[in-house]
Amino acid sequence: RIENKINRQVTFSKRRSGLLKKAQEISVLCDAEVALIVFSTKGKLFEYSSDPCMERILERYERCSYMERQLVTSDQSPNENWVLEHAKLKARMEVLERNQRNFMGEDLDGLSLKELQSLEQQLDSSLKQIRSRKNQVMHESISELQKKDKALQEHN
């Protein structure tokens, strides 16, 4: 550990940049799926993902590590399996809560340009679906009102 705080911060920044560069290189050169997560000592998040949506890589990692744990824990007690399941669900909840905050426009500082673009595309898609459903409901409402109008006119 580097004792001098300034030297430690400078080294962290340089090494982090190098690590992010290497992650990108292995992704591009070897066509590998790469996800890199680094937290600074102050808790700031730095991340890289070869996929526009890091969650897909993390979910794949969870599936693979979950299957490995199942093989290892098949001879463990049921309580130990529940502990692992709880940890998995807790991690998934954290990802979903972070996504929800992002969709609400919060905690966007830690997102990369790719992630912001992906978030924008998801929001645009959702907005199109909402508008489509709203238009459908409005047309149904207008149609129903026209039927009532016609019935009232016939009644009169």
PDB file of C-alpha atoms in Angstrom:
ATOM      1  CA  ARG A   1       0.000   0.000   0.000  1.00  0.00           C
ATOM      2  CA  ILE A   2       1.280   3.451  -0.904  1.00  0.00           C
ATOM      3  CA  GLU A   3       1.269   5.527   2.281  1.00  0.00           C
ATOM      4  CA  ASN A   4       1.388   8.986   0.697  1.00  0.00           C
ATOM      5  CA  LYS A   5      -2.226   9.900  -0.216  1.00  0.00           C
ATOM      6  CA  ILE A   6      -1.293  12.014  -3.232  1.00  0.00           C
ATOM      7  CA  ASN A   7       1.014   9.361  -4.682  1.00  0.00           C
ATOM      8  CA  ARG A   8      -1.618   6.705  -3.991  1.00  0.00           C
ATOM      9  CA  GLN A   9      -4.290   8.757  -5.820  1.00  0.00           C
ATOM     10  CA  VAL A  10      -2.006   9.414  -8.795  1.00  0.00           C
ATOM     11  CA  THR A  11      -1.110   5.721  -8.989  1.00  0.00           C
ATOM     12  CA  PHE A  12      -4.787   4.766  -8.697  1.00  0.00           C
ATOM     13  CA  SER A  13      -5.737   7.073 -11.578  1.00  0.00           C
ATOM     14  CA  LYS A  14      -2.940   5.844 -13.833  1.00  0.00           C
ATOM     15  CA  ARG A  15      -3.499   2.157 -13.035  1.00  0.00           C
ATOM     16  CA  ARG A  16      -7.266   2.526 -13.403  1.00  0.00           C
ATOM     17  CA  SER A  17      -6.838   4.112 -16.832  1.00  0.00           C
ATOM     18  CA  GLY A  18      -4.468   1.324 -17.863  1.00  0.00           C
ATOM     19  CA  LEU A  19      -6.847  -1.328 -16.570  1.00  0.00           C
ATOM     20  CA  LEU A  20      -9.794   0.208 -18.456  1.00  0.00           C
ATOM     21  CA  LYS A  21      -7.663   0.368 -21.612  1.00  0.00           C
ATOM     22  CA  LYS A  22      -6.659  -3.299 -21.253  1.00  0.00           C
ATOM     23  CA  ALA A  23     -10.287  -4.299 -20.697  1.00  0.00           C
ATOM     24  CA  GLN A  24     -11.297  -2.502 -23.885  1.00  0.00           C
ATOM     25  CA  GLU A  25      -8.402  -4.038 -25.824  1.00  0.00           C
ATOM     26  CA  ILE A  26      -9.200  -7.616 -24.796  1.00  0.00           C
ATOM     27  CA  SER A  27     -12.829  -6.976 -25.659  1.00  0.00           C
ATOM     28  CA  VAL A  28     -12.064  -5.654 -29.141  1.00  0.00           C
ATOM     29  CA  LEU A  29      -9.100  -7.847 -30.062  1.00  0.00           C
ATOM     30  CA  CYS A  30     -10.454 -11.133 -28.718  1.00  0.00           C
ATOM     31  CA  ASP A  31     -14.185 -10.491 -29.126  1.00  0.00           C
ATOM     32  CA  ALA A  32     -14.648 -11.217 -25.424  1.00  0.00           C
ATOM     33  CA  GLU A  33     -17.431  -9.992 -23.179  1.00  0.00           C
ATOM     34  CA  VAL A  34     -15.793  -7.861 -20.506  1.00  0.00           C
ATOM     35  CA  ALA A  35     -17.191  -6.130 -17.442  1.00  0.00           C
ATOM     36  CA  LEU A  36     -14.887  -4.203 -15.140  1.00  0.00           C
ATOM     37  CA  ILE A  37     -15.971  -2.525 -11.907  1.00  0.00           C
ATOM     38  CA  VAL A  38     -13.612  -0.434  -9.783  1.00  0.00           C
ATOM     39  CA  PHE A  39     -14.449   1.528  -6.643  1.00  0.00           C
ATOM     40  CA  SER A  40     -12.086   4.229  -5.438  1.00  0.00           C
ATOM     41  CA  THR A  41     -11.284   4.620  -1.757  1.00  0.00           C
ATOM     42  CA  LYS A  42     -13.924   7.371  -1.640  1.00  0.00           C
ATOM     43  CA  GLY A  43     -16.485   4.991  -3.106  1.00  0.00           C
ATOM     44  CA  LYS A  44     -16.631   6.478  -6.603  1.00  0.00           C
ATOM     45  CA  LEU A  45     -17.604   3.919  -9.228  1.00  0.00           C
ATOM     46  CA  PHE A  46     -15.589   3.383 -12.407  1.00  0.00           C
ATOM     47  CA  GLU A  47     -16.798   0.759 -14.849  1.00  0.00           C
ATOM     48  CA  TYR A  48     -16.337  -0.591 -18.331  1.00  0.00           C
ATOM     49  CA  SER A  49     -18.563  -2.955 -20.238  1.00  0.00           C
ATOM     50  CA  SER A  50     -18.069  -4.344 -23.720  1.00  0.00           C
ATOM     51  CA  ASP A  51     -21.863  -4.711 -23.933  1.00  0.00           C
ATOM     52  CA  PRO A  52     -23.894  -1.475 -23.920  1.00  0.00           C
ATOM     53  CA  CYS A  53     -25.827  -2.946 -21.015  1.00  0.00           C
ATOM     54  CA  MET A  54     -23.534  -4.161 -18.233  1.00  0.00           C
ATOM     55  CA  GLU A  55     -26.490  -5.874 -16.551  1.00  0.00           C
ATOM     56  CA  ARG A  56     -26.489  -8.555 -19.270  1.00  0.00           C
ATOM     57  CA  ILE A  57     -22.884  -9.479 -18.499  1.00  0.00           C
ATOM     58  CA  LEU A  58     -23.557  -9.386 -14.756  1.00  0.00           C
ATOM     59  CA  GLU A  59     -26.632 -11.580 -15.165  1.00  0.00           C
ATOM     60  CA  ARG A  60     -24.565 -14.033 -17.214  1.00  0.00           C
ATOM     61  CA  TYR A  61     -21.925 -14.001 -14.483  1.00  0.00           C
ATOM     62  CA  GLU A  62     -24.591 -14.607 -11.834  1.00  0.00           C
ATOM     63  CA  ARG A  63     -25.991 -17.557 -13.792  1.00  0.00           C
ATOM     64  CA  CYS A  64     -22.542 -19.122 -14.238  1.00  0.00           C
ATOM     65  CA  SER A  65     -21.440 -18.560 -10.662  1.00  0.00           C
ATOM     66  CA  TYR A  66     -24.835 -19.728  -9.404  1.00  0.00           C
ATOM     67  CA  MET A  67     -24.493 -22.997 -11.346  1.00  0.00           C
ATOM     68  CA  GLU A  68     -20.983 -23.496  -9.949  1.00  0.00           C
ATOM     69  CA  ARG A  69     -22.233 -22.837  -6.421  1.00  0.00           C
ATOM     70  CA  GLN A  70     -25.038 -25.327  -6.965  1.00  0.00           C
ATOM     71  CA  LEU A  71     -22.481 -27.996  -7.838  1.00  0.00           C
ATOM     72  CA  VAL A  72     -20.387 -27.145  -4.789  1.00  0.00           C
ATOM     73  CA  THR A  73     -23.322 -26.745  -2.417  1.00  0.00           C
ATOM     74  CA  SER A  74     -25.314 -29.785  -3.490  1.00  0.00           C
ATOM     75  CA  ASP A  75     -24.032 -31.596  -0.403  1.00  0.00           C
ATOM     76  CA  GLN A  76     -24.562 -28.607   1.935  1.00  0.00           C
ATOM     77  CA  SER A  77     -27.469 -28.127   4.268  1.00  0.00           C
ATOM     78  CA  PRO A  78     -30.642 -26.390   3.023  1.00  0.00           C
ATOM     79  CA  ASN A  79     -29.914 -23.387   5.266  1.00  0.00           C
ATOM     80  CA  GLU A  80     -26.616 -22.755   3.494  1.00  0.00           C
ATOM     81  CA  ASN A  81     -28.402 -22.870   0.128  1.00  0.00           C
ATOM     82  CA  TRP A  82     -30.890 -20.297   1.378  1.00  0.00           C
ATOM     83  CA  VAL A  83     -28.036 -18.021   2.427  1.00  0.00           C
ATOM     84  CA  LEU A  84     -26.586 -18.172  -1.090  1.00  0.00           C
ATOM     85  CA  GLU A  85     -30.000 -17.628  -2.652  1.00  0.00           C
ATOM     86  CA  HIS A  86     -30.559 -14.633  -0.373  1.00  0.00           C
ATOM     87  CA  ALA A  87     -27.220 -13.113  -1.406  1.00  0.00           C
ATOM     88  CA  LYS A  88     -28.057 -13.629  -5.076  1.00  0.00           C
ATOM     89  CA  LEU A  89     -31.484 -12.037  -4.714  1.00  0.00           C
ATOM     90  CA  LYS A  90     -30.057  -9.156  -2.705  1.00  0.00           C
ATOM     91  CA  ALA A  91     -27.520  -8.434  -5.459  1.00  0.00           C
ATOM     92  CA  ARG A  92     -30.269  -8.604  -8.075  1.00  0.00           C
ATOM     93  CA  MET A  93     -32.398  -6.192  -6.019  1.00  0.00           C
ATOM     94  CA  GLU A  94     -29.500  -3.725  -5.869  1.00  0.00           C
ATOM     95  CA  VAL A  95     -29.138  -3.867  -9.666  1.00  0.00           C
ATOM     96  CA  LEU A  96     -32.883  -3.337 -10.135  1.00  0.00           C
ATOM     97  CA  GLU A  97     -32.956  -0.449  -7.644  1.00  0.00           C
ATOM     98  CA  ARG A  98     -30.016   1.196  -9.420  1.00  0.00           C
ATOM     99  CA  ASN A  99     -31.812   0.763 -12.760  1.00  0.00           C
ATOM    100  CA  GLN A 100     -34.965   2.281 -11.290  1.00  0.00           C
ATOM    101  CA  ARG A 101     -33.012   5.280  -9.986  1.00  0.00           C
ATOM    102  CA  ASN A 102     -31.431   5.684 -13.433  1.00  0.00           C
ATOM    103  CA  PHE A 103     -34.859   5.567 -15.103  1.00  0.00           C
ATOM    104  CA  MET A 104     -35.991   8.292 -12.685  1.00  0.00           C
ATOM    105  CA  GLY A 105     -33.007  10.422 -13.779  1.00  0.00           C
ATOM    106  CA  GLU A 106     -31.042   9.899 -10.556  1.00  0.00           C
ATOM    107  CA  ASP A 107     -27.478   8.630  -9.980  1.00  0.00           C
ATOM    108  CA  LEU A 108     -26.459   9.255 -13.593  1.00  0.00           C
ATOM    109  CA  ASP A 109     -22.960  10.546 -12.760  1.00  0.00           C
ATOM    110  CA  GLY A 110     -21.364   7.092 -12.721  1.00  0.00           C
ATOM    111  CA  LEU A 111     -22.764   6.040 -16.122  1.00  0.00           C
ATOM    112  CA  SER A 112     -20.592   5.924 -19.229  1.00  0.00           C
ATOM    113  CA  LEU A 113     -21.628   7.404 -22.555  1.00  0.00           C
ATOM    114  CA  LYS A 114     -22.671   3.951 -23.840  1.00  0.00           C
ATOM    115  CA  GLU A 115     -24.799   3.330 -20.760  1.00  0.00           C
ATOM    116  CA  LEU A 116     -26.430   6.761 -21.033  1.00  0.00           C
ATOM    117  CA  GLN A 117     -27.226   6.100 -24.696  1.00  0.00           C
ATOM    118  CA  SER A 118     -28.662   2.683 -23.829  1.00  0.00           C
ATOM    119  CA  LEU A 119     -30.746   4.233 -21.049  1.00  0.00           C
ATOM    120  CA  GLU A 120     -31.996   6.901 -23.453  1.00  0.00           C
ATOM    121  CA  GLN A 121     -32.985   4.231 -26.012  1.00  0.00           C
ATOM    122  CA  GLN A 122     -34.833   2.248 -23.346  1.00  0.00           C
ATOM    123  CA  LEU A 123     -36.686   5.372 -22.212  1.00  0.00           C
ATOM    124  CA  ASP A 124     -37.547   6.303 -25.818  1.00  0.00           C
ATOM    125  CA  SER A 125     -38.881   2.800 -26.427  1.00  0.00           C
ATOM    126  CA  SER A 126     -40.938   2.914 -23.233  1.00  0.00           C
ATOM    127  CA  LEU A 127     -42.291   6.343 -24.125  1.00  0.00           C
ATOM    128  CA  LYS A 128     -43.368   5.057 -27.557  1.00  0.00           C
ATOM    129  CA  GLN A 129     -45.187   2.121 -25.939  1.00  0.00           C
ATOM    130  CA  ILE A 130     -46.888   4.433 -23.432  1.00  0.00           C
ATOM    131  CA  ARG A 131     -48.006   6.831 -26.161  1.00  0.00           C
ATOM    132  CA  SER A 132     -49.255   3.946 -28.272  1.00  0.00           C
ATOM    133  CA  ARG A 133     -51.303   2.570 -25.352  1.00  0.00           C
ATOM    134  CA  LYS A 134     -52.608   6.070 -24.522  1.00  0.00           C
ATOM    135  CA  ASN A 135     -53.721   6.577 -28.139  1.00  0.00           C
ATOM    136  CA  GLN A 136     -55.414   3.170 -28.143  1.00  0.00           C
ATOM    137  CA  VAL A 137     -57.307   3.995 -24.934  1.00  0.00           C
ATOM    138  CA  MET A 138     -58.303   7.404 -26.311  1.00  0.00           C
ATOM    139  CA  HIS A 139     -59.590   5.861 -29.560  1.00  0.00           C
ATOM    140  CA  GLU A 140     -61.556   3.264 -27.605  1.00  0.00           C
ATOM    141  CA  SER A 141     -62.998   6.016 -25.426  1.00  0.00           C
ATOM    142  CA  ILE A 142     -63.959   8.112 -28.462  1.00  0.00           C
ATOM    143  CA  SER A 143     -65.526   5.081 -30.109  1.00  0.00           C
ATOM    144  CA  GLU A 144     -67.534   4.322 -26.967  1.00  0.00           C
ATOM    145  CA  LEU A 145     -68.690   7.944 -26.701  1.00  0.00           C
ATOM    146  CA  GLN A 146     -69.730   7.928 -30.374  1.00  0.00           C
ATOM    147  CA  LYS A 147     -71.782   4.767 -29.750  1.00  0.00           C
ATOM    148  CA  LYS A 148     -73.474   6.407 -26.756  1.00  0.00           C
ATOM    149  CA  ASP A 149     -74.113   9.568 -28.809  1.00  0.00           C
ATOM    150  CA  LYS A 150     -75.672   7.518 -31.602  1.00  0.00           C
ATOM    151  CA  ALA A 151     -77.812   5.560 -29.120  1.00  0.00           C
ATOM    152  CA  LEU A 152     -79.022   8.804 -27.489  1.00  0.00           C
ATOM    153  CA  GLN A 153     -79.848  10.322 -30.862  1.00  0.00           C
ATOM    154  CA  GLU A 154     -81.829   7.227 -31.830  1.00  0.00           C
ATOM    155  CA  HIS A 155     -83.599   7.300 -28.457  1.00  0.00           C
ATOM    156  CA  ASN A 156     -84.563  10.969 -28.973  1.00  0.00           C
TER     157      ASN A 156
END
